[in-house]
PDB file of C-alpha atoms in Angstrom:
ATOM      1  CA  MET A   1     148.828 -21.992 -99.797  1.00 56.00           C
ATOM      2  CA  ASN A   2     147.083 -25.257-100.670  1.00 71.00           C
ATOM      3  CA  LYS A   3     147.847 -27.255-103.790  1.00 88.00           C
ATOM      4  CA  ASN A   4     144.113 -27.604-104.480  1.00 93.00           C
ATOM      5  CA  LEU A   5     141.814 -24.831-105.706  1.00 95.00           C
ATOM      6  CA  LEU A   6     138.024 -25.080-105.655  1.00 96.00           C
ATOM      7  CA  VAL A   7     136.389 -22.727-108.170  1.00 96.00           C
ATOM      8  CA  ASN A   8     132.730 -21.763-107.813  1.00 95.00           C
ATOM      9  CA  PHE A   9     131.047 -19.937-110.710  1.00 95.00           C
ATOM     10  CA  PRO A  10     127.435 -18.981-109.734  1.00 92.00           C
ATOM     11  CA  ARG A  11     126.807 -16.201-107.216  1.00 87.00           C
ATOM     12  CA  ASN A  12     123.674 -17.706-105.663  1.00 84.00           C
ATOM     13  CA  GLY A  13     121.438 -20.764-105.744  1.00 85.00           C
ATOM     14  CA  GLY A  14     121.961 -24.442-104.948  1.00 87.00           C
ATOM     15  CA  VAL A  15     125.340 -24.875-106.696  1.00 91.00           C
ATOM     16  CA  LYS A  16     126.748 -21.853-104.854  1.00 90.00           C
ATOM     17  CA  GLN A  17     125.506 -23.208-101.529  1.00 90.00           C
ATOM     18  CA  PHE A  18     126.958 -26.619-102.324  1.00 92.00           C
ATOM     19  CA  SER A  19     130.387 -25.136-103.144  1.00 93.00           C
ATOM     20  CA  ASP A  20     130.328 -23.076 -99.944  1.00 90.00           C
ATOM     21  CA  TRP A  21     129.630 -26.179 -97.880  1.00 91.00           C
ATOM     22  CA  LEU A  22     132.250 -28.201 -99.758  1.00 93.00           C
ATOM     23  CA  ALA A  23     134.876 -25.572 -98.979  1.00 90.00           C
ATOM     24  CA  LYS A  24     133.822 -25.537 -95.330  1.00 88.00           C
ATOM     25  CA  LYS A  25     133.767 -29.330 -95.004  1.00 90.00           C
ATOM     26  CA  SER A  26     137.184 -29.730 -96.683  1.00 89.00           C
ATOM     27  CA  ASN A  27     138.866 -28.661 -93.419  1.00 85.00           C
ATOM     28  CA  GLY A  28     141.277 -26.403 -95.254  1.00 85.00           C
ATOM     29  CA  ASN A  29     142.260 -28.902 -97.972  1.00 89.00           C
ATOM     30  CA  PHE A  30     141.142 -26.464-100.700  1.00 89.00           C
ATOM     31  CA  ASP A  31     141.648 -22.812-101.447  1.00 91.00           C
ATOM     32  CA  TYR A  32     138.284 -21.392-102.466  1.00 93.00           C
ATOM     33  CA  TYR A  33     137.814 -18.940-105.326  1.00 93.00           C
ATOM     34  CA  GLN A  34     134.444 -17.324-106.044  1.00 92.00           C
ATOM     35  CA  PHE A  35     134.453 -16.533-109.759  1.00 93.00           C
ATOM     36  CA  ASN A  36     134.366 -12.834-110.571  1.00 89.00           C
ATOM     37  CA  SER A  37     135.775 -12.617-114.106  1.00 92.00           C
ATOM     38  CA  TYR A  38     137.620 -14.734-116.640  1.00 94.00           C
ATOM     39  CA  GLN A  39     140.636 -12.400-116.511  1.00 93.00           C
ATOM     40  CA  GLU A  40     140.821 -12.549-112.715  1.00 92.00           C
ATOM     41  CA  LEU A  41     140.646 -16.347-112.703  1.00 94.00           C
ATOM     42  CA  LYS A  42     143.497 -16.490-115.231  1.00 93.00           C
ATOM     43  CA  THR A  43     145.550 -14.266-112.921  1.00 92.00           C
ATOM     44  CA  VAL A  44     144.816 -16.489-109.910  1.00 92.00           C
ATOM     45  CA  LEU A  45     145.990 -19.550-111.830  1.00 93.00           C
ATOM     46  CA  LYS A  46     149.152 -17.831-113.078  1.00 90.00           C
ATOM     47  CA  LYS A  47     150.190 -16.487-109.662  1.00 89.00           C
ATOM     48  CA  ASN A  48     149.650 -19.700-107.695  1.00 91.00           C
ATOM     49  CA  ASN A  49     151.304 -23.055-108.111  1.00 89.00           C
ATOM     50  CA  TYR A  50     148.183 -25.198-107.873  1.00 93.00           C
ATOM     51  CA  LYS A  51     148.361 -28.884-108.730  1.00 94.00           C
ATOM     52  CA  THR A  52     144.636 -29.653-108.744  1.00 96.00           C
ATOM     53  CA  ILE A  53     141.714 -27.469-109.856  1.00 97.00           C
ATOM     54  CA  ILE A  54     138.226 -28.526-108.744  1.00 97.00           C
ATOM     55  CA  PHE A  55     135.492 -26.865-110.777  1.00 97.00           C
ATOM     56  CA  GLY A  56     132.282 -26.680-108.759  1.00 96.00           C
ATOM     57  CA  ASN A  57     130.075 -26.961-111.836  1.00 96.00           C
ATOM     58  CA  ASN A  58     130.146 -27.066-115.623  1.00 95.00           C
ATOM     59  CA  ASN A  59     130.790 -23.571-117.007  1.00 96.00           C
ATOM     60  CA  ILE A  60     131.808 -21.990-120.316  1.00 96.00           C
ATOM     61  CA  ASN A  61     134.909 -20.420-118.744  1.00 97.00           C
ATOM     62  CA  ILE A  62     136.440 -23.869-118.126  1.00 97.00           C
ATOM     63  CA  TYR A  63     136.611 -24.469-121.879  1.00 96.00           C
ATOM     64  CA  LYS A  64     137.959 -20.971-122.545  1.00 96.00           C
ATOM     65  CA  LEU A  65     140.782 -21.760-120.114  1.00 96.00           C
ATOM     66  CA  LEU A  66     141.427 -25.118-121.778  1.00 95.00           C
ATOM     67  CA  LEU A  67     141.535 -23.606-125.265  1.00 95.00           C
ATOM     68  CA  GLY A  68     143.775 -20.802-124.006  1.00 94.00           C
ATOM     69  CA  GLY A  69     146.286 -23.289-122.610  1.00 94.00           C
ATOM     70  CA  TYR A  70     145.954 -22.083-119.017  1.00 94.00           C
ATOM     71  CA  LEU A  71     145.216 -25.517-117.550  1.00 95.00           C
ATOM     72  CA  LYS A  72     148.174 -27.447-118.951  1.00 90.00           C
ATOM     73  CA  SER A  73     149.749 -30.057-116.630  1.00 89.00           C
ATOM     74  CA  LEU A  74     147.075 -29.437-113.987  1.00 95.00           C
ATOM     75  CA  LYS A  75     144.935 -32.197-112.506  1.00 95.00           C
ATOM     76  CA  LEU A  76     141.335 -31.180-113.309  1.00 96.00           C
ATOM     77  CA  ILE A  77     138.260 -32.353-111.408  1.00 97.00           C
ATOM     78  CA  LEU A  78     134.751 -31.403-112.543  1.00 96.00           C
ATOM     79  CA  ILE A  79     131.675 -31.691-110.339  1.00 96.00           C
ATOM     80  CA  LEU A  80     129.093 -32.292-113.061  1.00 93.00           C
ATOM     81  CA  HIS A  81     125.756 -31.400-111.478  1.00 89.00           C
ATOM     82  CA  ASP A  82     123.854 -31.848-114.749  1.00 84.00           C
ATOM     83  CA  HIS A  83     125.166 -34.985-116.446  1.00 78.00           C
ATOM     84  CA  LYS A  84     122.581 -35.157-119.226  1.00 83.00           C
ATOM     85  CA  ILE A  85     120.421 -32.885-121.368  1.00 82.00           C
ATOM     86  CA  ARG A  86     117.117 -32.558-119.539  1.00 83.00           C
ATOM     87  CA  LYS A  87     113.718 -32.377-121.177  1.00 83.00           C
ATOM     88  CA  ASP A  88     113.155 -28.850-122.554  1.00 82.00           C
ATOM     89  CA  ALA A  89     116.713 -27.853-121.644  1.00 83.00           C
ATOM     90  CA  SER A  90     117.795 -24.313-122.476  1.00 88.00           C
ATOM     91  CA  PHE A  91     120.222 -23.598-125.321  1.00 89.00           C
ATOM     92  CA  LYS A  92     122.917 -22.807-122.734  1.00 89.00           C
ATOM     93  CA  GLU A  93     122.442 -26.174-121.010  1.00 90.00           C
ATOM     94  CA  VAL A  94     122.711 -28.027-124.331  1.00 91.00           C
ATOM     95  CA  VAL A  95     125.891 -26.163-125.312  1.00 93.00           C
ATOM     96  CA  LEU A  96     127.546 -26.870-121.957  1.00 92.00           C
ATOM     97  CA  ILE A  97     126.839 -30.608-122.160  1.00 92.00           C
ATOM     98  CA  LYS A  98     128.172 -30.717-125.733  1.00 94.00           C
ATOM     99  CA  LEU A  99     131.338 -28.874-124.680  1.00 94.00           C
ATOM    100  CA  PHE A 100     131.784 -31.291-121.805  1.00 93.00           C
ATOM    101  CA  ASN A 101     131.492 -34.272-124.145  1.00 92.00           C
ATOM    102  CA  LEU A 102     134.143 -32.742-126.423  1.00 94.00           C
ATOM    103  CA  PHE A 103     136.620 -32.096-123.605  1.00 94.00           C
ATOM    104  CA  LYS A 104     135.766 -34.773-121.011  1.00 91.00           C
ATOM    105  CA  ASN A 105     139.072 -36.585-121.595  1.00 93.00           C
ATOM    106  CA  LYS A 106     140.816 -33.519-120.144  1.00 95.00           C
ATOM    107  CA  PHE A 107     139.382 -34.193-116.682  1.00 95.00           C
ATOM    108  CA  TYR A 108     141.230 -36.441-114.283  1.00 93.00           C
ATOM    109  CA  LYS A 109     138.030 -37.016-112.349  1.00 95.00           C
ATOM    110  CA  ILE A 110     134.344 -36.294-113.026  1.00 94.00           C
ATOM    111  CA  ILE A 111     131.973 -36.335-110.063  1.00 94.00           C
ATOM    112  CA  VAL A 112     128.281 -37.033-110.703  1.00 92.00           C
ATOM    113  CA  HIS A 113     125.441 -37.120-108.178  1.00 88.00           C
ATOM    114  CA  SER A 114     123.144 -39.575-109.954  1.00 84.00           C
ATOM    115  CA  LYS A 115     123.489 -43.361-109.980  1.00 81.00           C
ATOM    116  CA  ASN A 116     121.670 -43.346-113.312  1.00 75.00           C
ATOM    117  CA  HIS A 117     124.428 -41.593-115.224  1.00 68.00           C
ATOM    118  CA  SER A 118     125.518 -43.299-118.446  1.00 63.00           C
ATOM    119  CA  MET A 119     129.132 -42.094-118.601  1.00 70.00           C
ATOM    120  CA  LYS A 120     131.796 -44.712-119.112  1.00 70.00           C
ATOM    121  CA  GLY A 121     135.433 -44.746-118.095  1.00 69.00           C
ATOM    122  CA  ASN A 122     137.469 -44.653-114.915  1.00 67.00           C
ATOM    123  CA  SER A 123     137.308 -40.880-114.611  1.00 80.00           C
ATOM    124  CA  SER A 124     133.604 -40.738-113.689  1.00 83.00           C
ATOM    125  CA  HIS A 125     132.682 -41.283-110.036  1.00 87.00           C
ATOM    126  CA  TYR A 126     129.230 -41.347-108.434  1.00 89.00           C
ATOM    127  CA  LEU A 127     129.073 -39.669-105.019  1.00 92.00           C
ATOM    128  CA  LYS A 128     125.951 -38.959-103.002  1.00 91.00           C
ATOM    129  CA  MET A 129     125.434 -35.222-102.853  1.00 89.00           C
ATOM    130  CA  PRO A 130     125.562 -34.327 -99.135  1.00 91.00           C
ATOM    131  CA  PHE A 131     123.187 -31.951 -97.364  1.00 85.00           C
ATOM    132  CA  HIS A 132     124.141 -28.387 -98.222  1.00 77.00           C
ATOM    133  CA  TYR A 133     121.617 -25.741 -97.312  1.00 72.00           C
ATOM    134  CA  GLU A 134     121.984 -22.908 -94.825  1.00 60.00           C
ATOM    135  CA  GLU A 135     119.827 -23.036 -91.736  1.00 47.00           C
ATOM    136  CA  ASN A 136     118.862 -19.915 -90.150  1.00 46.00           C
ATOM    137  CA  ASN A 137     101.392 -26.472 -85.074  1.00 41.00           C
ATOM    138  CA  ASP A 138      99.123 -26.679 -87.810  1.00 45.00           C
ATOM    139  CA  ILE A 139      96.645 -23.781 -87.977  1.00 45.00           C
ATOM    140  CA  ASN A 140      94.110 -25.581 -90.140  1.00 52.00           C
ATOM    141  CA  LYS A 141      93.485 -29.062 -91.451  1.00 72.00           C
ATOM    142  CA  LYS A 142      94.726 -28.410 -94.964  1.00 89.00           C
ATOM    143  CA  ILE A 143      97.840 -30.269 -96.058  1.00 95.00           C
ATOM    144  CA  ARG A 144     100.486 -27.693 -96.922  1.00 96.00           C
ATOM    145  CA  LEU A 145     102.493 -28.284-100.092  1.00 98.00           C
ATOM    146  CA  LEU A 146     105.621 -26.407-101.157  1.00 98.00           C
ATOM    147  CA  GLN A 147     107.077 -26.159-104.665  1.00 97.00           C
ATOM    148  CA  PHE A 148     110.498 -24.637-104.016  1.00 96.00           C
ATOM    149  CA  GLY A 149     113.398 -23.450-106.169  1.00 93.00           C
ATOM    150  CA  ARG A 150     113.998 -21.856-109.541  1.00 93.00           C
ATOM    151  CA  ILE A 151     111.075 -22.328-111.902  1.00 93.00           C
ATOM    152  CA  ASP A 152     112.051 -24.353-114.998  1.00 93.00           C
ATOM    153  CA  SER A 153     109.904 -26.252-117.502  1.00 93.00           C
ATOM    154  CA  TYR A 154     111.168 -29.688-116.412  1.00 94.00           C
ATOM    155  CA  LYS A 155     109.809 -29.037-112.905  1.00 95.00           C
ATOM    156  CA  ASN A 156     106.274 -29.354-114.282  1.00 96.00           C
ATOM    157  CA  ILE A 157     104.684 -26.454-112.417  1.00 95.00           C
ATOM    158  CA  GLU A 158     101.694 -26.547-114.775  1.00 95.00           C
ATOM    159  CA  GLY A 159     101.012 -30.207-113.956  1.00 95.00           C
ATOM    160  CA  LEU A 160     101.188 -29.604-110.212  1.00 96.00           C
ATOM    161  CA  ILE A 161      98.824 -26.627-110.457  1.00 96.00           C
ATOM    162  CA  GLU A 162      96.335 -28.657-112.491  1.00 95.00           C
ATOM    163  CA  ILE A 163      95.968 -31.439-109.917  1.00 95.00           C
ATOM    164  CA  VAL A 164      96.010 -29.231-106.792  1.00 95.00           C
ATOM    165  CA  SER A 165      94.011 -26.207-107.976  1.00 93.00           C
ATOM    166  CA  ASN A 166      90.981 -25.430-105.758  1.00 90.00           C
ATOM    167  CA  ASP A 167      91.272 -28.739-103.894  1.00 91.00           C
ATOM    168  CA  PRO A 168      89.945 -27.872-100.416  1.00 89.00           C
ATOM    169  CA  MET A 169      92.216 -30.440 -98.751  1.00 92.00           C
ATOM    170  CA  PHE A 170      95.473 -28.815 -99.916  1.00 95.00           C
ATOM    171  CA  GLU A 171      97.250 -25.490 -99.884  1.00 96.00           C
ATOM    172  CA  LEU A 172     100.204 -24.893-102.243  1.00 97.00           C
ATOM    173  CA  ILE A 173     102.939 -22.261-102.249  1.00 97.00           C
ATOM    174  CA  ILE A 174     105.126 -21.993-105.357  1.00 97.00           C
ATOM    175  CA  ALA A 175     108.317 -20.164-104.391  1.00 96.00           C
ATOM    176  CA  GLY A 176     111.209 -19.392-106.708  1.00 95.00           C
ATOM    177  CA  SER A 177     112.548 -17.142-109.423  1.00 95.00           C
ATOM    178  CA  GLY A 178     112.149 -17.844-113.129  1.00 92.00           C
ATOM    179  CA  GLU A 179     109.904 -17.177-116.112  1.00 91.00           C
ATOM    180  CA  ILE A 180     106.197 -17.951-115.741  1.00 92.00           C
ATOM    181  CA  SER A 181     103.786 -17.722-118.662  1.00 92.00           C
ATOM    182  CA  ASN A 182     100.716 -15.518-118.468  1.00 93.00           C
ATOM    183  CA  GLU A 183      98.575 -18.644-118.827  1.00 93.00           C
ATOM    184  CA  VAL A 184     100.110 -20.202-115.703  1.00 92.00           C
ATOM    185  CA  LYS A 185      99.799 -16.924-113.796  1.00 92.00           C
ATOM    186  CA  LEU A 186      96.106 -16.806-114.701  1.00 93.00           C
ATOM    187  CA  SER A 187      95.634 -20.405-113.489  1.00 93.00           C
ATOM    188  CA  ILE A 188      97.201 -19.467-110.155  1.00 93.00           C
ATOM    189  CA  GLN A 189      94.993 -16.370-109.849  1.00 91.00           C
ATOM    190  CA  LYS A 190      91.902 -18.552-110.350  1.00 91.00           C
ATOM    191  CA  SER A 191      93.043 -20.977-107.643  1.00 93.00           C
ATOM    192  CA  LYS A 192      91.945 -20.064-104.130  1.00 90.00           C
ATOM    193  CA  ASN A 193      94.504 -22.440-102.574  1.00 94.00           C
ATOM    194  CA  ILE A 194      97.678 -21.537-104.515  1.00 96.00           C
ATOM    195  CA  THR A 195     100.115 -18.718-103.716  1.00 96.00           C
ATOM    196  CA  LEU A 196     102.996 -17.642-105.978  1.00 96.00           C
ATOM    197  CA  ILE A 197     106.204 -16.064-104.671  1.00 95.00           C
ATOM    198  CA  ASN A 198     108.064 -15.415-107.933  1.00 95.00           C
ATOM    199  CA  GLN A 199     111.477 -14.230-106.696  1.00 94.00           C
ATOM    200  CA  TYR A 200     114.840 -15.548-105.512  1.00 93.00           C
ATOM    201  CA  ILE A 201     114.269 -17.191-102.127  1.00 93.00           C
ATOM    202  CA  ASN A 202     117.033 -16.514 -99.615  1.00 94.00           C
ATOM    203  CA  ALA A 203     117.876 -18.635 -96.563  1.00 93.00           C
ATOM    204  CA  GLU A 204     115.637 -16.657 -94.206  1.00 94.00           C
ATOM    205  CA  ILE A 205     112.531 -17.013 -96.388  1.00 95.00           C
ATOM    206  CA  SER A 206     113.242 -20.672 -97.187  1.00 95.00           C
ATOM    207  CA  ASP A 207     113.464 -21.384 -93.454  1.00 96.00           C
ATOM    208  CA  VAL A 208     109.972 -19.936 -92.970  1.00 96.00           C
ATOM    209  CA  LEU A 209     108.576 -21.871 -95.943  1.00 97.00           C
ATOM    210  CA  PHE A 210     109.982 -25.243 -94.913  1.00 97.00           C
ATOM    211  CA  LYS A 211     108.742 -24.812 -91.349  1.00 96.00           C
ATOM    212  CA  TRP A 212     105.320 -23.975 -92.786  1.00 96.00           C
ATOM    213  CA  CYS A 213     104.899 -26.897 -95.186  1.00 97.00           C
ATOM    214  CA  ASP A 214     103.979 -30.534 -94.627  1.00 97.00           C
ATOM    215  CA  PHE A 215     105.375 -31.797 -97.932  1.00 98.00           C
ATOM    216  CA  LEU A 216     107.906 -30.608-100.487  1.00 98.00           C
ATOM    217  CA  CYS A 217     106.731 -31.257-104.073  1.00 98.00           C
ATOM    218  CA  LEU A 218     109.121 -32.536-106.743  1.00 97.00           C
ATOM    219  CA  TYR A 219     106.550 -33.288-109.424  1.00 97.00           C
ATOM    220  CA  TYR A 220     109.246 -33.230-112.090  1.00 97.00           C
ATOM    221  CA  LEU A 221     109.263 -34.464-115.682  1.00 96.00           C
ATOM    222  CA  ASP A 222     113.042 -35.011-115.544  1.00 95.00           C
ATOM    223  CA  ILE A 223     115.934 -34.557-113.119  1.00 93.00           C
ATOM    224  CA  THR A 224     119.703 -34.850-112.980  1.00 91.00           C
ATOM    225  CA  GLN A 225     120.144 -34.290-109.246  1.00 91.00           C
ATOM    226  CA  THR A 226     118.629 -32.374-106.348  1.00 93.00           C
ATOM    227  CA  GLY A 227     119.602 -31.433-102.817  1.00 93.00           C
ATOM    228  CA  LEU A 228     116.022 -30.499-101.922  1.00 96.00           C
ATOM    229  CA  ILE A 229     115.115 -33.945-100.573  1.00 96.00           C
ATOM    230  CA  ASP A 230     117.929 -33.643 -98.043  1.00 96.00           C
ATOM    231  CA  TYR A 231     116.830 -30.081 -97.276  1.00 96.00           C
ATOM    232  CA  ALA A 232     113.302 -31.298 -96.533  1.00 96.00           C
ATOM    233  CA  SER A 233     114.735 -34.006 -94.282  1.00 96.00           C
ATOM    234  CA  LYS A 234     116.510 -31.338 -92.233  1.00 96.00           C
ATOM    235  CA  TYR A 235     113.062 -29.963 -91.353  1.00 97.00           C
ATOM    236  CA  LYS A 236     111.592 -33.482 -90.976  1.00 96.00           C
ATOM    237  CA  LYS A 237     109.080 -32.817 -93.752  1.00 97.00           C
ATOM    238  CA  GLY A 238     107.771 -35.315 -96.278  1.00 96.00           C
ATOM    239  CA  VAL A 239     108.557 -35.257 -99.998  1.00 97.00           C
ATOM    240  CA  LEU A 240     106.203 -35.929-102.917  1.00 97.00           C
ATOM    241  CA  VAL A 241     108.046 -37.057-106.042  1.00 96.00           C
ATOM    242  CA  SER A 242     106.832 -37.923-109.528  1.00 96.00           C
ATOM    243  CA  ASP A 243     107.068 -41.477-110.831  1.00 95.00           C
ATOM    244  CA  ILE A 244     110.049 -40.870-113.143  1.00 95.00           C
ATOM    245  CA  LYS A 245     112.920 -43.372-113.105  1.00 94.00           C
ATOM    246  CA  ASP A 246     115.358 -40.965-111.460  1.00 94.00           C
ATOM    247  CA  PHE A 247     113.313 -40.948-108.244  1.00 95.00           C
ATOM    248  CA  GLU A 248     112.927 -44.737-108.005  1.00 94.00           C
ATOM    249  CA  ASP A 249     115.875 -45.329-105.654  1.00 93.00           C
ATOM    250  CA  ILE A 250     114.859 -42.727-103.081  1.00 93.00           C
ATOM    251  CA  ALA A 251     111.176 -43.696-103.301  1.00 93.00           C
ATOM    252  CA  ASN A 252     112.001 -47.369-102.697  1.00 94.00           C
ATOM    253  CA  GLN A 253     114.282 -46.509 -99.786  1.00 93.00           C
ATOM    254  CA  TYR A 254     111.549 -44.984 -97.620  1.00 94.00           C
ATOM    255  CA  THR A 255     107.987 -45.936 -96.705  1.00 90.00           C
ATOM    256  CA  HIS A 256     106.794 -42.615 -95.288  1.00 93.00           C
ATOM    257  CA  PHE A 257     109.360 -39.859 -95.900  1.00 95.00           C
ATOM    258  CA  VAL A 258     109.078 -40.040 -99.716  1.00 96.00           C
ATOM    259  CA  SER A 259     105.740 -40.617-101.460  1.00 95.00           C
ATOM    260  CA  VAL A 260     105.154 -41.051-105.200  1.00 96.00           C
ATOM    261  CA  MET A 261     102.643 -38.931-107.104  1.00 95.00           C
ATOM    262  CA  PRO A 262     102.187 -40.317-110.652  1.00 96.00           C
ATOM    263  CA  LEU A 263     102.452 -37.990-113.639  1.00 96.00           C
ATOM    264  CA  ASP A 264      99.156 -39.377-114.913  1.00 95.00           C
ATOM    265  CA  LYS A 265      96.691 -36.729-113.708  1.00 93.00           C
ATOM    266  CA  LYS A 266      93.907 -39.133-112.652  1.00 93.00           C
ATOM    267  CA  GLU A 267      96.335 -41.343-110.744  1.00 95.00           C
ATOM    268  CA  ALA A 268      97.903 -38.269-109.156  1.00 94.00           C
ATOM    269  CA  ARG A 269      94.548 -37.091-107.806  1.00 92.00           C
ATOM    270  CA  VAL A 270      93.904 -40.557-106.387  1.00 91.00           C
ATOM    271  CA  SER A 271      97.287 -40.506-104.626  1.00 93.00           C
ATOM    272  CA  LEU A 272      96.554 -37.058-103.174  1.00 92.00           C
ATOM    273  CA  LEU A 273      93.177 -38.233-101.925  1.00 89.00           C
ATOM    274  CA  ARG A 274      94.842 -41.231-100.294  1.00 89.00           C
ATOM    275  CA  LEU A 275      97.402 -38.916 -98.712  1.00 92.00           C
ATOM    276  CA  ALA A 276      94.648 -36.686 -97.311  1.00 90.00           C
ATOM    277  CA  GLU A 277      92.911 -39.712 -95.820  1.00 85.00           C
ATOM    278  CA  THR A 278      96.034 -41.081 -94.102  1.00 87.00           C
ATOM    279  CA  PHE A 279      97.877 -37.907 -93.056  1.00 91.00           C
ATOM    280  CA  ASP A 280      97.700 -37.728 -89.264  1.00 87.00           C
ATOM    281  CA  ASP A 281     100.010 -37.328 -86.262  1.00 85.00           C
ATOM    282  CA  ASN A 282     101.182 -40.930 -86.550  1.00 84.00           C
ATOM    283  CA  MET A 283     102.178 -40.438 -90.196  1.00 91.00           C
ATOM    284  CA  LYS A 284     103.949 -37.184 -89.288  1.00 92.00           C
ATOM    285  CA  ALA A 285     105.970 -39.062 -86.676  1.00 92.00           C
ATOM    286  CA  ASN A 286     106.926 -41.772 -89.188  1.00 92.00           C
ATOM    287  CA  ILE A 287     107.961 -39.140 -91.732  1.00 95.00           C
ATOM    288  CA  ALA A 288     110.071 -37.343 -89.125  1.00 94.00           C
ATOM    289  CA  PHE A 289     111.816 -40.589 -88.124  1.00 94.00           C
ATOM    290  CA  GLU A 290     112.776 -41.514 -91.687  1.00 95.00           C
ATOM    291  CA  ALA A 291     113.656 -37.911 -92.560  1.00 95.00           C
ATOM    292  CA  GLU A 292     116.112 -37.760 -89.674  1.00 95.00           C
ATOM    293  CA  GLU A 293     117.727 -40.980 -90.921  1.00 95.00           C
ATOM    294  CA  ASN A 294     118.120 -39.451 -94.391  1.00 96.00           C
ATOM    295  CA  TYR A 295     119.535 -36.216 -92.974  1.00 96.00           C
ATOM    296  CA  ILE A 296     122.167 -38.065 -90.929  1.00 96.00           C
ATOM    297  CA  GLN A 297     123.234 -40.155 -93.945  1.00 94.00           C
ATOM    298  CA  SER A 298     123.460 -37.038 -96.101  1.00 95.00           C
ATOM    299  CA  ASN A 299     125.718 -35.223 -93.646  1.00 94.00           C
ATOM    300  CA  GLN A 300     127.933 -38.285 -93.245  1.00 94.00           C
ATOM    301  CA  ALA A 301     128.467 -38.316 -97.022  1.00 94.00           C
ATOM    302  CA  TRP A 302     130.788 -35.295 -96.751  1.00 94.00           C
ATOM    303  CA  GLU A 303     133.762 -37.303 -95.471  1.00 93.00           C
ATOM    304  CA  LYS A 304     133.702 -39.707 -98.426  1.00 93.00           C
ATOM    305  CA  TYR A 305     133.141 -36.830-100.845  1.00 95.00           C
ATOM    306  CA  VAL A 306     136.154 -34.846 -99.645  1.00 94.00           C
ATOM    307  CA  ASP A 307     138.349 -37.972 -99.442  1.00 93.00           C
ATOM    308  CA  GLU A 308     137.583 -38.839-103.066  1.00 93.00           C
ATOM    309  CA  LEU A 309     138.542 -35.363-104.248  1.00 94.00           C
ATOM    310  CA  CYS A 310     141.820 -35.488-102.330  1.00 92.00           C
ATOM    311  CA  LYS A 311     143.029 -38.796-103.777  1.00 82.00           C
TER     312      LYS A 311
END
């Protein structure tokens, strides 16, 4: 038995995939527990003499364990995927961040994936989030755009639809689970070039979608972190990001792989027009070259990530 336990809470999605990869890349340095129930996790902790508990994400059950006294004398590490309250955050997200702020002194180490975090103290550590998705030419001249992942308000689906709708140069697929208003659904129905796949997207479907698209769209209003840029780089596809501060570093790092699409609607349409005018085989080759560089760097980040957790 290892002295380190990695606990993953969600049963699917990006955090689950990240925890699975972290366990795999740890080369046996962690035991891995997929959360089933609070009572079962308490039993696991009681029966095993762990020294370090690594929580794969912020979760209400961590604070129940702390208040119940089940984590005494243990070295606690939290991988804090969402380090701030995002624009239009849900009530659950707000509560979790507030609980973290109340109990953050209980954690020996806090891992964040954004250089823009504002936490102070020696316990917080920035680490690049490594590539962590499972892996399983052109038919027409349209540029194929993909909006991928769970649909949340901060991802600005409405804004993306507004600037792409019925543009003959682009085709957009919106793929992911989540609540969509009737107004947005109606906008999609009126758009001849937009398709909605409103369901959880498994690895097999995501593989098809990323092979299909030319660009992944991250036209977000806010962000804490994302692994989707690295996922796009695996398929050597370009990424369109909004002009928010959190995307500045990645946008400045690449000339072709990452392109900026301003949140101002008029400026966004101009940038899309410019993209349509310049997108050719030469640009595809430049995107693929830079994407491969990003993918290699992302995979290499695992060694540093695991080493930091084992210190």
